[in-house]
Amino acid sequence: MLALRAGRAFDGERSVPGPVTVLVEDGKIKAVEQGHPDVAGAEVVDLGTATVLPGLIDTHVHLCADSENGALDRLPGFTAEHLDEVIRNGLDRHLRAGVTTVRDLGDREWSVVEQRSKHRQRVLASGPPITSPRGHCWSMGGEASGDDALRQAVRARAERNVDVVKIMASGGFATPGTIVDDCQFTEHELRVVVEEAHSLGLPVTAHAHSLRAVQQAVAAGVDGIEHCTCLSGGAMVVPVELMDALAEADIAVCHTFGVTMEPPPHIKEAFDRMGMSMAAKIDAAGRMYDHGVRTVSGTDGGIGAGKPHGIIAHALQDLIAAGIPNIAVLASATSQAARACGVSKGVLKPGWDADVIAVRGNPVRDITALHHVTTVVIGGQIVTTVLPTDRRE
């Protein structure tokens, strides 16, 4: 048994005033208790005034991408050994950021799917995203056209025990020649994928930048939408009726926030041409949240120098900038993310997986505390610890 003593906790849904002790046994949360009770036989870890919370979940990463510009374009040239190294390095970056579960939404030739069990973190994976011929991320190996081929693509993923089916409903900025502000599939084709996946017990999340692609994905019954930038006519357009539909269907929307530097000039030019700016994305995210749209956190980590692995804290700061309350922002990377991913993580409650992190400060008051991860526990095992040097913080 492990007893984690801390100044306070966020349990995935609410703030828990301190001091608190999180008891862990056999890889599960046993209890969250007020105070610092003596627990016979437990290994006690005193985290001082730190805040404990569930391990963070990044719902949108690309582990096969090396966090350098042009990462996705260069995938076909990676050797198997180099790809393994890139995946390990990406997961290490996430670990240092307090991310104990990642959902990979696009790998190269099943590279992530095949090694999900090799790493300390929980890795959920989609395999190569389903895309149209020469569509967005076609080089990952997921091209399909026509109803039969789309059904077979879904079945192939089910046979490899993927955790989610990813489909590219629109083009993307990282693949030259695709039409970002239009659709890659018809509503009927999206529905074929959704119905086949659901019949096999798999959720579907859709990459969608264009307004039409988002609308079609909602109508087709997807479970999640990535980016959801709603581009139309050189602007981001988010109609009230669309927000109503997203909220009513309880679709999880990942805005893929978090950036550490400007994108390459050709990407920035495309953003400007289509009317997509960080300010517009933040405004749209706030309006969607206020309208009852379910928000989960993910970064698109790995796809470029400004989108490296391990920037979940930056993504959560963007949600704060959108006017979303700290409690809801923290939930978007814990309990709400776990719900979207279908895993028993993201909550500090008895019986749930014992993935726990500690951070200096109080993220319920100041989200930037998430930049200061001191301890990471995965499955009840401490994997990294940097105890606070200032006990008075």
PDB file of C-alpha atoms in Angstrom, residues 139-286:
ATOM      1  CA  SER A 139       1.216   8.352 -46.120  1.00  0.00           C
ATOM      2  CA  MET A 140       0.271   6.676 -42.827  1.00  0.00           C
ATOM      3  CA  GLY A 141      -1.388   3.892 -44.816  1.00  0.00           C
ATOM      4  CA  GLY A 142      -5.106   4.415 -44.194  1.00  0.00           C
ATOM      5  CA  GLU A 143      -6.475   5.303 -47.646  1.00  0.00           C
ATOM      6  CA  ALA A 144      -9.944   3.915 -48.457  1.00  0.00           C
ATOM      7  CA  SER A 145     -12.663   4.692 -51.004  1.00  0.00           C
ATOM      8  CA  GLY A 146     -16.194   3.332 -51.373  1.00  0.00           C
ATOM      9  CA  ASP A 147     -18.551   1.684 -48.902  1.00  0.00           C
ATOM     10  CA  ASP A 148     -17.010  -1.783 -49.029  1.00  0.00           C
ATOM     11  CA  ALA A 149     -13.465  -0.509 -48.596  1.00  0.00           C
ATOM     12  CA  LEU A 150     -14.528   1.715 -45.702  1.00  0.00           C
ATOM     13  CA  ARG A 151     -16.233  -1.177 -43.933  1.00  0.00           C
ATOM     14  CA  GLN A 152     -13.166  -3.345 -44.489  1.00  0.00           C
ATOM     15  CA  ALA A 153     -10.944  -0.570 -43.125  1.00  0.00           C
ATOM     16  CA  VAL A 154     -12.970  -0.516 -39.917  1.00  0.00           C
ATOM     17  CA  ARG A 155     -12.895  -4.320 -39.635  1.00  0.00           C
ATOM     18  CA  ALA A 156      -9.122  -4.328 -40.138  1.00  0.00           C
ATOM     19  CA  ARG A 157      -8.777  -1.970 -37.194  1.00  0.00           C
ATOM     20  CA  ALA A 158     -11.087  -4.054 -35.040  1.00  0.00           C
ATOM     21  CA  GLU A 159      -8.989  -7.136 -35.828  1.00  0.00           C
ATOM     22  CA  ARG A 160      -5.941  -5.299 -34.466  1.00  0.00           C
ATOM     23  CA  ASN A 161      -7.873  -4.338 -31.319  1.00  0.00           C
ATOM     24  CA  VAL A 162      -7.624  -0.580 -31.797  1.00  0.00           C
ATOM     25  CA  ASP A 163      -9.188   1.576 -29.102  1.00  0.00           C
ATOM     26  CA  VAL A 164     -10.856   4.069 -31.446  1.00  0.00           C
ATOM     27  CA  VAL A 165     -11.429   4.609 -35.164  1.00  0.00           C
ATOM     28  CA  LYS A 166     -10.113   7.895 -36.536  1.00  0.00           C
ATOM     29  CA  ILE A 167     -11.430   9.273 -39.829  1.00  0.00           C
ATOM     30  CA  MET A 168     -10.307  12.354 -41.711  1.00  0.00           C
ATOM     31  CA  ALA A 169     -13.581  14.107 -42.525  1.00  0.00           C
ATOM     32  CA  SER A 170     -11.736  17.092 -44.017  1.00  0.00           C
ATOM     33  CA  GLY A 171      -8.314  17.855 -45.423  1.00  0.00           C
ATOM     34  CA  GLY A 172      -5.519  19.022 -43.152  1.00  0.00           C
ATOM     35  CA  PHE A 173      -2.875  21.721 -43.016  1.00  0.00           C
ATOM     36  CA  ALA A 174      -0.023  19.225 -42.683  1.00  0.00           C
ATOM     37  CA  THR A 175      -0.744  17.455 -45.990  1.00  0.00           C
ATOM     38  CA  PRO A 176      -0.126  19.593 -49.092  1.00  0.00           C
ATOM     39  CA  GLY A 177      -2.806  19.288 -51.742  1.00  0.00           C
ATOM     40  CA  THR A 178      -5.710  18.454 -49.451  1.00  0.00           C
ATOM     41  CA  ILE A 179      -8.649  20.828 -49.191  1.00  0.00           C
ATOM     42  CA  VAL A 180      -8.763  21.856 -45.560  1.00  0.00           C
ATOM     43  CA  ASP A 181     -12.009  23.813 -45.713  1.00  0.00           C
ATOM     44  CA  ASP A 182     -13.989  21.106 -47.509  1.00  0.00           C
ATOM     45  CA  CYS A 183     -14.944  17.441 -47.033  1.00  0.00           C
ATOM     46  CA  GLN A 184     -13.030  14.266 -47.841  1.00  0.00           C
ATOM     47  CA  PHE A 185     -16.052  11.980 -47.427  1.00  0.00           C
ATOM     48  CA  THR A 186     -19.798  12.302 -47.888  1.00  0.00           C
ATOM     49  CA  GLU A 187     -22.172  12.130 -44.947  1.00  0.00           C
ATOM     50  CA  HIS A 188     -23.226   8.695 -46.193  1.00  0.00           C
ATOM     51  CA  GLU A 189     -19.615   7.456 -46.170  1.00  0.00           C
ATOM     52  CA  LEU A 190     -19.058   8.797 -42.662  1.00  0.00           C
ATOM     53  CA  ARG A 191     -22.224   7.035 -41.558  1.00  0.00           C
ATOM     54  CA  VAL A 192     -20.965   3.760 -43.064  1.00  0.00           C
ATOM     55  CA  VAL A 193     -17.803   4.024 -40.959  1.00  0.00           C
ATOM     56  CA  VAL A 194     -19.703   4.970 -37.799  1.00  0.00           C
ATOM     57  CA  GLU A 195     -22.255   2.175 -38.147  1.00  0.00           C
ATOM     58  CA  GLU A 196     -19.573  -0.444 -38.856  1.00  0.00           C
ATOM     59  CA  ALA A 197     -17.425   0.740 -35.950  1.00  0.00           C
ATOM     60  CA  HIS A 198     -20.325   0.870 -33.505  1.00  0.00           C
ATOM     61  CA  SER A 199     -21.421  -2.604 -34.516  1.00  0.00           C
ATOM     62  CA  LEU A 200     -17.953  -3.775 -33.462  1.00  0.00           C
ATOM     63  CA  GLY A 201     -17.992  -1.830 -30.196  1.00  0.00           C
ATOM     64  CA  LEU A 202     -15.598   0.896 -31.331  1.00  0.00           C
ATOM     65  CA  PRO A 203     -16.045   4.668 -30.983  1.00  0.00           C
ATOM     66  CA  VAL A 204     -15.296   7.001 -33.894  1.00  0.00           C
ATOM     67  CA  THR A 205     -13.629  10.387 -33.754  1.00  0.00           C
ATOM     68  CA  ALA A 206     -13.432  12.635 -36.811  1.00  0.00           C
ATOM     69  CA  HIS A 207     -10.722  15.102 -37.797  1.00  0.00           C
ATOM     70  CA  ALA A 208     -12.766  18.032 -39.104  1.00  0.00           C
ATOM     71  CA  HIS A 209     -11.582  21.531 -39.973  1.00  0.00           C
ATOM     72  CA  SER A 210     -14.354  22.656 -42.315  1.00  0.00           C
ATOM     73  CA  LEU A 211     -17.831  23.634 -41.171  1.00  0.00           C
ATOM     74  CA  ARG A 212     -19.391  21.183 -43.630  1.00  0.00           C
ATOM     75  CA  ALA A 213     -17.187  18.364 -42.395  1.00  0.00           C
ATOM     76  CA  VAL A 214     -18.169  19.059 -38.784  1.00  0.00           C
ATOM     77  CA  GLN A 215     -21.856  19.195 -39.702  1.00  0.00           C
ATOM     78  CA  GLN A 216     -21.631  15.927 -41.631  1.00  0.00           C
ATOM     79  CA  ALA A 217     -19.721  14.211 -38.831  1.00  0.00           C
ATOM     80  CA  VAL A 218     -22.381  15.229 -36.309  1.00  0.00           C
ATOM     81  CA  ALA A 219     -25.159  14.013 -38.602  1.00  0.00           C
ATOM     82  CA  ALA A 220     -23.318  10.709 -39.118  1.00  0.00           C
ATOM     83  CA  GLY A 221     -23.226  10.054 -35.366  1.00  0.00           C
ATOM     84  CA  VAL A 222     -19.521  10.267 -34.497  1.00  0.00           C
ATOM     85  CA  ASP A 223     -18.476  10.120 -30.847  1.00  0.00           C
ATOM     86  CA  GLY A 224     -15.817  12.820 -31.033  1.00  0.00           C
ATOM     87  CA  ILE A 225     -14.576  15.647 -33.235  1.00  0.00           C
ATOM     88  CA  GLU A 226     -10.941  16.747 -33.416  1.00  0.00           C
ATOM     89  CA  HIS A 227     -10.081  20.425 -34.079  1.00  0.00           C
ATOM     90  CA  CYS A 228     -13.705  21.448 -34.833  1.00  0.00           C
ATOM     91  CA  THR A 229     -12.502  24.700 -36.375  1.00  0.00           C
ATOM     92  CA  CYS A 230     -15.583  25.116 -38.579  1.00  0.00           C
ATOM     93  CA  LEU A 231     -13.860  26.904 -41.476  1.00  0.00           C
ATOM     94  CA  SER A 232     -16.142  28.387 -44.095  1.00  0.00           C
ATOM     95  CA  GLY A 233     -15.653  31.258 -46.529  1.00  0.00           C
ATOM     96  CA  GLY A 234     -12.370  32.420 -45.034  1.00  0.00           C
ATOM     97  CA  ALA A 235     -13.534  32.471 -41.421  1.00  0.00           C
ATOM     98  CA  MET A 236     -14.397  30.269 -38.460  1.00  0.00           C
ATOM     99  CA  VAL A 237     -18.182  29.959 -38.413  1.00  0.00           C
ATOM    100  CA  VAL A 238     -19.884  28.189 -35.489  1.00  0.00           C
ATOM    101  CA  PRO A 239     -23.680  28.402 -35.882  1.00  0.00           C
ATOM    102  CA  VAL A 240     -25.893  28.123 -32.814  1.00  0.00           C
ATOM    103  CA  GLU A 241     -27.703  25.179 -34.432  1.00  0.00           C
ATOM    104  CA  LEU A 242     -24.405  23.302 -34.685  1.00  0.00           C
ATOM    105  CA  MET A 243     -23.588  23.937 -31.040  1.00  0.00           C
ATOM    106  CA  ASP A 244     -27.088  22.719 -30.157  1.00  0.00           C
ATOM    107  CA  ALA A 245     -26.491  19.519 -32.122  1.00  0.00           C
ATOM    108  CA  LEU A 246     -23.044  18.921 -30.572  1.00  0.00           C
ATOM    109  CA  ALA A 247     -24.410  19.406 -27.060  1.00  0.00           C
ATOM    110  CA  GLU A 248     -27.516  17.287 -27.629  1.00  0.00           C
ATOM    111  CA  ALA A 249     -25.472  14.411 -29.066  1.00  0.00           C
ATOM    112  CA  ASP A 250     -22.926  14.723 -26.214  1.00  0.00           C
ATOM    113  CA  ILE A 251     -20.062  14.642 -28.702  1.00  0.00           C
ATOM    114  CA  ALA A 252     -16.612  15.129 -27.165  1.00  0.00           C
ATOM    115  CA  VAL A 253     -14.829  18.033 -28.857  1.00  0.00           C
ATOM    116  CA  CYS A 254     -11.046  18.313 -28.697  1.00  0.00           C
ATOM    117  CA  HIS A 255      -9.847  21.739 -29.841  1.00  0.00           C
ATOM    118  CA  THR A 256      -6.196  20.543 -29.993  1.00  0.00           C
ATOM    119  CA  PHE A 257      -4.882  23.578 -28.175  1.00  0.00           C
ATOM    120  CA  GLY A 258      -1.337  24.149 -26.981  1.00  0.00           C
ATOM    121  CA  VAL A 259       1.453  25.731 -28.995  1.00  0.00           C
ATOM    122  CA  THR A 260       4.944  26.880 -28.065  1.00  0.00           C
ATOM    123  CA  MET A 261       5.966  28.835 -31.181  1.00  0.00           C
ATOM    124  CA  GLU A 262       4.645  30.139 -34.488  1.00  0.00           C
ATOM    125  CA  PRO A 263       4.015  27.515 -37.201  1.00  0.00           C
ATOM    126  CA  PRO A 264       6.180  27.419 -40.347  1.00  0.00           C
ATOM    127  CA  PRO A 265       5.459  30.283 -42.789  1.00  0.00           C
ATOM    128  CA  HIS A 266       3.510  28.136 -45.283  1.00  0.00           C
ATOM    129  CA  ILE A 267       1.225  26.852 -42.516  1.00  0.00           C
ATOM    130  CA  LYS A 268       0.780  30.356 -41.067  1.00  0.00           C
ATOM    131  CA  GLU A 269      -0.120  31.634 -44.542  1.00  0.00           C
ATOM    132  CA  ALA A 270      -2.768  28.911 -44.879  1.00  0.00           C
ATOM    133  CA  PHE A 271      -4.170  29.773 -41.428  1.00  0.00           C
ATOM    134  CA  ASP A 272      -4.433  33.434 -42.386  1.00  0.00           C
ATOM    135  CA  ARG A 273      -5.997  32.674 -45.763  1.00  0.00           C
ATOM    136  CA  MET A 274      -8.700  30.527 -44.208  1.00  0.00           C
ATOM    137  CA  GLY A 275      -9.382  32.811 -41.276  1.00  0.00           C
ATOM    138  CA  MET A 276      -8.095  30.499 -38.562  1.00  0.00           C
ATOM    139  CA  SER A 277      -6.325  32.273 -35.710  1.00  0.00           C
ATOM    140  CA  MET A 278      -5.622  31.350 -32.108  1.00  0.00           C
ATOM    141  CA  ALA A 279      -7.888  34.173 -30.966  1.00  0.00           C
ATOM    142  CA  ALA A 280     -10.756  32.826 -33.089  1.00  0.00           C
ATOM    143  CA  LYS A 281     -10.176  29.267 -31.848  1.00  0.00           C
ATOM    144  CA  ILE A 282     -10.180  30.408 -28.223  1.00  0.00           C
ATOM    145  CA  ASP A 283     -13.355  32.436 -28.750  1.00  0.00           C
ATOM    146  CA  ALA A 284     -15.095  29.472 -30.397  1.00  0.00           C
ATOM    147  CA  ALA A 285     -14.040  27.096 -27.608  1.00  0.00           C
ATOM    148  CA  GLY A 286     -15.479  29.417 -24.984  1.00  0.00           C
TER     149      GLY A 286
END
